[in-house]
Amino acid sequence: MCLIIHKPNADTIIPQHILDNAETINPDGFGIVYTDTNECIRTMDYNHAHELIIAKRPFVAHYRYATRGTIDKATCHPYHVQDLIRLFSNGTVADLGDDKTCDTAVVADYLKRYKQDTWQAMLSMTETRFAITYPDGSVARHGSWHEKDGVFYSKNNCFHTKKSTIGYHYGKTYSPRYKTYDDYWYNDPYDEPYDMSDTSSVYETAPDHDMFSWQDVNLVAVYGTLKAGRSNHTVLGDSSYVGAGKTVSKYAMQASGIPYVYEHEHRDQITVEVYEADDDNVRLSLDHLESHPHFYERKLTDIELTDGSVRTCWLYFAQTNPIKNMEYIHTY
């Protein structure tokens, strides 16, 4: 199910019965992006959600009805794609996601691997409705939407004003599970608003250009989908294989659809494959794939190869926090 609401005009007032229906039908979490500042807020507390959605500001908001993934603040929409661009969805994408990973998280990961001019074609391959918010305040809606009084809705089951087979009918069975409960916490490093009057402020927290330099070190230690035989290995192009190894320092690794290595959590030596990425285009493609330095950040670390030698290599570290109650692993 789920419901996305796009309100382009700050002064528009959404009728209360629509908001009530949205809450009762979709009880599994709420997220909103105010398009005037690009501020993003997620919550499991529907009292807080109500305060957020009645604000006189333009926004895209999402009420979640979970079909894939866990039910907590971490799986509330939107999902960050890249460069302050976020993705909302309404509908289940077949064969994507599982009981731990939301299908929208998988779609967001796919999008970040490709140029933006291909996203329309990719998203049109499913009947799922999507909304994408951009840092300049623009919004792209994909799929079939319903317009009512200048507001766009991804589904129309929130319009009914009396008990029926749609709308308030769900209130008896599907009451919000976390009406005032907000124990979960998920830090989105892209949630800070910026001043729309100064477009340079989009990047005011972005790293210096030096962050994108490889500093004459072309060795990269990879894990997950970049390993040989995995789905993204082709991004390495003709990079020569140096060898298998493990990090000298201990880090933490978790996997939820894709793997994450956390720099500041010290648990295990992480197994990797090392490649010589001596082609500029390969290095750019790797940074683009990993959304460096926003979603993953490339940093130097020492790798002990199986022959006993130690090489200094780049490794991509996740910029999110470890996932609560998920097991740690050392290889993926």
Short mmCIF file of C-alpha atoms in Angstrom, two decimals:
data_model
loop_
_atom_site.label_atom_id
_atom_site.label_comp_id
_atom_site.label_asym_id
_atom_site.label_seq_id
_atom_site.Cartn_x
_atom_site.Cartn_y
_atom_site.Cartn_z
CA MET A 1 0.00 0.00 0.00
CA CYS A 2 1.64 3.23 1.29
CA LEU A 3 0.69 6.74 0.28
CA ILE A 4 2.78 9.60 -1.11
CA ILE A 5 1.41 13.15 -0.91
CA HIS A 6 2.97 15.95 -2.95
CA LYS A 7 1.82 19.42 -1.93
CA PRO A 8 3.50 21.98 -4.24
CA ASN A 9 1.79 25.08 -2.77
CA ALA A 10 2.64 26.05 0.81
CA ASP A 11 -0.79 27.62 1.43
CA THR A 12 -2.86 24.61 0.42
CA ILE A 13 -4.73 22.95 3.29
CA ILE A 14 -5.24 19.19 3.08
CA PRO A 15 -8.65 18.14 4.52
CA GLN A 16 -8.47 16.44 7.88
CA HIS A 17 -10.35 13.33 6.76
CA ILE A 18 -7.68 12.69 4.13
CA LEU A 19 -4.94 12.87 6.76
CA ASP A 20 -6.92 10.63 9.11
CA ASN A 21 -7.35 8.04 6.36
CA ALA A 22 -3.67 8.26 5.47
CA GLU A 23 -2.69 7.48 9.06
CA THR A 24 -5.13 4.65 9.69
CA ILE A 25 -4.49 2.85 6.41
CA ASN A 26 -0.71 3.25 6.55
CA PRO A 27 0.44 2.82 10.16
CA ASP A 28 4.10 1.83 9.74
CA GLY A 29 6.00 5.12 9.71
CA PHE A 30 6.12 8.61 8.23
CA GLY A 31 8.67 10.69 6.34
CA ILE A 32 8.59 14.15 4.81
CA VAL A 33 10.83 16.41 2.73
CA TYR A 34 10.04 20.12 2.83
CA THR A 35 10.92 21.22 -0.68
CA ASP A 36 11.53 24.84 0.29
CA THR A 37 14.61 23.89 2.35
CA ASN A 38 15.24 20.23 1.45
CA GLU A 39 14.82 19.37 5.13
CA CYS A 40 14.00 15.68 5.70
CA ILE A 41 12.32 14.27 8.82
CA ARG A 42 11.28 10.70 9.63
CA THR A 43 9.21 9.57 12.60
CA MET A 44 7.23 6.66 13.99
CA ASP A 45 5.20 9.07 16.16
CA TYR A 46 2.00 9.92 14.28
CA ASN A 47 1.22 12.85 16.57
CA HIS A 48 4.52 14.34 15.41
CA ALA A 49 3.71 13.36 11.83
CA HIS A 50 0.44 15.28 12.01
CA GLU A 51 2.25 18.41 13.18
CA LEU A 52 4.72 18.07 10.33
CA ILE A 53 2.16 17.61 7.56
CA ILE A 54 -0.16 20.49 8.52
CA ALA A 55 2.72 23.00 8.27
CA LYS A 56 2.20 25.75 5.69
CA ARG A 57 5.12 24.62 3.58
CA PRO A 58 5.48 22.73 0.27
CA PHE A 59 6.47 19.10 0.72
CA VAL A 60 6.48 15.49 -0.36
CA ALA A 61 5.33 13.16 2.45
CA HIS A 62 5.03 9.40 2.79
CA TYR A 63 2.84 7.22 4.99
CA ARG A 64 4.15 3.66 5.06
CA TYR A 65 2.33 0.34 5.00
CA ALA A 66 5.10 -2.23 5.25
CA THR A 67 5.21 -5.08 2.76
CA ARG A 68 9.01 -5.57 2.68
CA GLY A 69 11.67 -4.74 5.24
CA THR A 70 11.53 -4.13 8.97
CA ILE A 71 9.14 -1.70 10.64
CA ASP A 72 11.19 1.05 12.25
CA LYS A 73 12.42 4.57 11.65
CA ALA A 74 15.31 3.34 9.50
CA THR A 75 12.89 2.04 6.86
CA CYS A 76 10.69 5.13 6.72
CA HIS A 77 10.81 6.85 3.34
CA PRO A 78 12.47 8.66 1.68
CA TYR A 79 15.67 6.85 0.74
CA HIS A 80 18.74 8.86 -0.17
CA VAL A 81 19.96 8.25 -3.71
CA GLN A 82 22.84 10.70 -4.13
CA ASP A 83 23.76 14.37 -3.82
CA LEU A 84 20.77 15.32 -1.63
CA ILE A 85 18.34 13.54 -4.00
CA ARG A 86 15.74 11.36 -2.26
CA LEU A 87 13.30 8.65 -3.40
CA PHE A 88 9.76 7.85 -2.21
CA SER A 89 7.69 4.92 -3.50
CA ASN A 90 4.16 3.54 -3.28
CA GLY A 91 3.83 -0.07 -4.37
CA THR A 92 5.94 -3.19 -4.13
CA VAL A 93 8.57 -3.82 -6.78
CA ALA A 94 8.51 -7.52 -7.59
CA ASP A 95 11.46 -9.65 -6.46
CA LEU A 96 13.23 -6.78 -4.68
CA GLY A 97 13.77 -6.59 -0.93
CA ASP A 98 13.08 -9.12 1.79
CA ASP A 99 11.95 -9.28 5.42
CA LYS A 100 14.87 -7.05 6.44
CA THR A 101 15.37 -4.81 3.41
CA CYS A 102 12.73 -2.55 1.89
CA ASP A 103 12.38 -2.84 -1.90
CA THR A 104 12.66 0.96 -2.17
CA ALA A 105 16.14 0.79 -0.62
CA VAL A 106 17.15 -1.60 -3.39
CA VAL A 107 15.68 0.69 -6.07
CA ALA A 108 17.56 3.68 -4.62
CA ASP A 109 20.77 1.67 -4.75
CA TYR A 110 20.12 0.82 -8.41
CA LEU A 111 19.46 4.45 -9.34
CA LYS A 112 22.69 5.74 -7.90
CA ARG A 113 24.63 3.47 -10.27
CA TYR A 114 23.21 5.12 -13.39
CA LYS A 115 22.98 8.58 -14.89
CA GLN A 116 19.89 10.58 -14.00
CA ASP A 117 18.69 10.73 -17.60
CA THR A 118 18.08 6.96 -17.43
CA TRP A 119 15.98 7.01 -14.25
CA GLN A 120 12.66 7.67 -16.00
CA ALA A 121 13.07 4.60 -18.19
CA MET A 122 14.12 2.46 -15.23
CA LEU A 123 11.22 3.50 -13.00
CA SER A 124 8.69 3.09 -15.81
CA MET A 125 9.43 -0.65 -15.88
CA THR A 126 7.09 -1.10 -12.89
CA GLU A 127 3.61 0.20 -12.05
CA THR A 128 4.89 1.43 -8.68
CA ARG A 129 4.45 5.16 -8.12
CA PHE A 130 7.63 7.09 -7.30
CA ALA A 131 8.48 10.64 -6.28
CA ILE A 132 11.98 12.06 -6.37
CA THR A 133 12.90 15.29 -4.57
CA TYR A 134 15.85 17.40 -5.71
CA PRO A 135 17.95 19.98 -3.81
CA ASP A 136 16.60 22.85 -5.91
CA GLY A 137 13.06 22.14 -4.68
CA SER A 138 11.83 20.39 -7.80
CA VAL A 139 9.90 17.13 -7.64
CA ALA A 140 9.60 14.38 -10.26
CA ARG A 141 6.54 12.12 -10.01
CA HIS A 142 6.52 8.78 -11.81
CA GLY A 143 3.49 6.58 -12.48
CA SER A 144 -0.26 7.30 -12.17
CA TRP A 145 -1.24 9.93 -9.59
CA HIS A 146 -4.50 11.53 -8.43
CA GLU A 147 -4.80 15.34 -8.25
CA LYS A 148 -7.22 16.94 -5.80
CA ASP A 149 -7.32 20.68 -5.10
CA GLY A 150 -3.75 21.15 -6.29
CA VAL A 151 -2.33 18.29 -4.23
CA PHE A 152 -1.10 15.04 -5.80
CA TYR A 153 -1.74 11.65 -4.19
CA SER A 154 -0.22 8.33 -5.23
CA LYS A 155 -3.46 6.55 -4.22
CA ASN A 156 -7.07 7.71 -3.89
CA ASN A 157 -8.16 5.49 -0.99
CA CYS A 158 -7.58 8.42 1.36
CA PHE A 159 -10.37 10.55 -0.21
CA HIS A 160 -13.40 8.83 1.35
CA THR A 161 -15.35 10.72 3.98
CA LYS A 162 -17.42 7.88 5.43
CA LYS A 163 -16.97 4.27 6.42
CA SER A 164 -16.78 2.09 3.35
CA THR A 165 -14.60 -0.61 1.87
CA ILE A 166 -11.87 2.03 1.63
CA GLY A 167 -10.67 4.73 3.97
CA TYR A 168 -11.95 4.83 7.54
CA HIS A 169 -12.97 1.18 7.25
CA TYR A 170 -9.35 0.29 7.95
CA GLY A 171 -9.41 2.06 11.30
CA LYS A 172 -10.87 -0.95 13.16
CA THR A 173 -8.19 -3.33 11.95
CA TYR A 174 -5.18 -1.24 11.09
CA SER A 175 -4.67 1.27 13.84
CA PRO A 176 -1.19 2.90 13.84
CA ARG A 177 1.23 0.62 15.62
CA TYR A 178 3.39 3.45 16.95
CA LYS A 179 0.98 6.33 17.57
CA THR A 180 3.27 7.90 20.18
CA TYR A 181 6.24 5.54 20.08
CA ASP A 182 9.49 6.85 18.69
CA ASP A 183 12.19 4.65 20.20
CA TYR A 184 14.01 4.08 16.92
CA TRP A 185 16.61 6.54 15.68
CA TYR A 186 18.10 6.82 12.24
CA ASN A 187 20.59 9.51 11.34
CA ASP A 188 20.36 10.78 7.79
CA PRO A 189 23.51 12.84 7.09
CA TYR A 190 21.60 14.65 4.33
CA ASP A 191 18.76 16.06 6.42
CA GLU A 192 20.12 19.54 7.08
CA PRO A 193 18.15 22.34 5.36
CA TYR A 194 19.88 24.91 3.24
CA ASP A 195 19.17 28.43 2.09
CA MET A 196 17.34 28.32 -1.23
CA SER A 197 18.29 31.94 -1.92
CA ASP A 198 21.92 30.89 -2.28
CA THR A 199 22.28 27.83 -4.47
CA SER A 200 25.88 27.37 -3.40
CA SER A 201 24.58 26.37 0.03
CA VAL A 202 23.50 23.03 -1.44
CA TYR A 203 27.11 22.02 -0.99
CA GLU A 204 27.96 24.04 2.09
CA THR A 205 28.67 20.87 4.07
CA ALA A 206 30.30 19.08 1.17
CA PRO A 207 33.96 18.12 1.50
CA ASP A 208 36.81 19.98 -0.12
CA HIS A 209 37.83 19.02 -3.62
CA ASP A 210 40.81 17.14 -2.14
CA MET A 211 38.34 14.54 -0.89
CA PHE A 212 38.00 13.40 -4.50
CA SER A 213 41.74 13.05 -5.08
CA TRP A 214 43.29 9.59 -5.11
CA GLN A 215 46.62 11.08 -3.94
CA ASP A 216 48.65 8.96 -6.36
CA VAL A 217 47.38 5.80 -4.67
CA ASN A 218 45.55 3.62 -7.18
CA LEU A 219 45.07 0.52 -5.04
CA VAL A 220 41.48 -0.07 -3.96
CA ALA A 221 40.27 -2.73 -1.54
CA VAL A 222 36.77 -3.87 -2.42
CA TYR A 223 34.07 -5.99 -0.80
CA GLY A 224 30.47 -6.87 -1.62
CA THR A 225 29.21 -6.40 -5.16
CA LEU A 226 32.58 -5.16 -6.49
CA LYS A 227 34.24 -8.52 -5.87
CA ALA A 228 35.00 -10.88 -8.76
CA GLY A 229 31.86 -12.57 -10.06
CA ARG A 230 29.54 -10.08 -8.36
CA SER A 231 27.08 -7.67 -9.99
CA ASN A 232 29.24 -4.51 -9.94
CA HIS A 233 32.62 -6.07 -10.66
CA THR A 234 32.52 -4.71 -14.21
CA VAL A 235 32.88 -1.18 -12.78
CA LEU A 236 36.53 -2.07 -12.15
CA GLY A 237 37.02 -2.42 -15.91
CA ASP A 238 40.52 -3.65 -16.77
CA SER A 239 41.92 -3.01 -13.30
CA SER A 240 44.52 -5.63 -12.47
CA TYR A 241 43.92 -7.99 -9.57
CA VAL A 242 46.58 -7.61 -6.88
CA GLY A 243 45.37 -10.19 -4.40
CA ALA A 244 43.06 -11.12 -1.57
CA GLY A 245 43.61 -9.88 1.93
CA LYS A 246 42.17 -8.38 5.08
CA THR A 247 42.29 -5.03 6.80
CA VAL A 248 45.12 -4.59 9.28
CA SER A 249 42.80 -2.57 11.53
CA LYS A 250 39.57 -3.96 12.89
CA TYR A 251 36.32 -2.51 11.59
CA ALA A 252 32.67 -3.56 11.66
CA MET A 253 30.65 -4.93 8.74
CA GLN A 254 26.92 -5.48 8.38
CA ALA A 255 24.80 -6.38 5.37
CA SER A 256 21.22 -5.32 4.66
CA GLY A 257 20.71 -5.84 0.95
CA ILE A 258 24.20 -4.38 0.45
CA PRO A 259 27.20 -4.49 2.83
CA TYR A 260 28.43 -1.63 4.99
CA VAL A 261 31.83 -1.23 6.66
CA TYR A 262 31.92 1.14 9.63
CA GLU A 263 35.22 2.88 10.32
CA HIS A 264 34.68 3.74 13.97
CA GLU A 265 33.31 0.39 15.16
CA HIS A 266 36.18 -2.03 15.86
CA ARG A 267 35.23 -5.72 15.71
CA ASP A 268 36.92 -7.74 12.95
CA GLN A 269 39.47 -7.62 10.20
CA ILE A 270 37.44 -7.29 6.99
CA THR A 271 38.26 -9.56 4.05
CA VAL A 272 38.72 -7.77 0.73
CA GLU A 273 40.05 -8.06 -2.80
CA VAL A 274 42.67 -5.53 -3.92
CA TYR A 275 42.82 -4.07 -7.42
CA GLU A 276 45.07 -1.58 -9.20
CA ALA A 277 42.63 1.06 -10.49
CA ASP A 278 45.00 2.99 -12.74
CA ASP A 279 42.34 4.31 -15.13
CA ASP A 280 40.79 7.73 -14.39
CA ASN A 281 37.36 6.67 -15.65
CA VAL A 282 37.37 3.58 -13.43
CA ARG A 283 38.21 5.67 -10.38
CA LEU A 284 35.44 8.14 -11.22
CA SER A 285 32.98 5.28 -11.74
CA LEU A 286 33.89 3.76 -8.38
CA ASP A 287 33.30 7.06 -6.58
CA HIS A 288 30.02 7.51 -8.43
CA LEU A 289 28.85 3.99 -7.63
CA GLU A 290 29.57 4.45 -3.92
CA SER A 291 28.22 8.04 -3.83
CA HIS A 292 31.55 9.16 -2.35
CA PRO A 293 31.79 11.01 -0.01
CA HIS A 294 28.11 11.15 0.96
CA PHE A 295 26.84 7.57 1.28
CA TYR A 296 30.24 5.88 1.43
CA GLU A 297 33.51 7.74 1.94
CA ARG A 298 36.76 6.55 0.42
CA LYS A 299 39.64 6.49 2.92
CA LEU A 300 43.13 5.03 3.05
CA THR A 301 43.79 1.98 5.19
CA ASP A 302 46.41 -0.78 5.31
CA ILE A 303 45.59 -4.19 3.86
CA GLU A 304 47.51 -7.36 4.68
CA LEU A 305 47.62 -9.56 1.58
CA THR A 306 47.71 -13.35 1.74
CA ASP A 307 51.41 -13.32 0.82
CA GLY A 308 52.13 -11.42 4.04
CA SER A 309 52.82 -8.04 2.44
CA VAL A 310 50.99 -4.92 3.59
CA ARG A 311 49.70 -2.39 1.07
CA THR A 312 48.02 0.97 1.63
CA CYS A 313 44.70 0.98 -0.23
CA TRP A 314 41.51 2.95 -0.56
CA LEU A 315 38.44 1.44 1.08
CA TYR A 316 34.84 2.74 1.06
CA PHE A 317 33.40 3.27 4.53
CA ALA A 318 29.66 3.65 5.16
CA GLN A 319 28.56 7.09 6.36
CA THR A 320 25.51 5.73 8.19
CA ASN A 321 25.35 4.29 11.68
CA PRO A 322 25.37 0.54 12.40
CA ILE A 323 21.95 -1.07 12.18
CA LYS A 324 20.52 -1.82 15.61
CA ASN A 325 20.14 -5.52 16.50
CA MET A 326 21.75 -6.72 13.25
CA GLU A 327 24.61 -9.22 13.38
CA TYR A 328 28.15 -8.23 12.45
CA ILE A 329 30.09 -10.14 9.81
CA HIS A 330 33.65 -9.94 8.51
CA THR A 331 33.18 -10.87 4.88
CA TYR A 332 30.60 -10.37 2.15
#
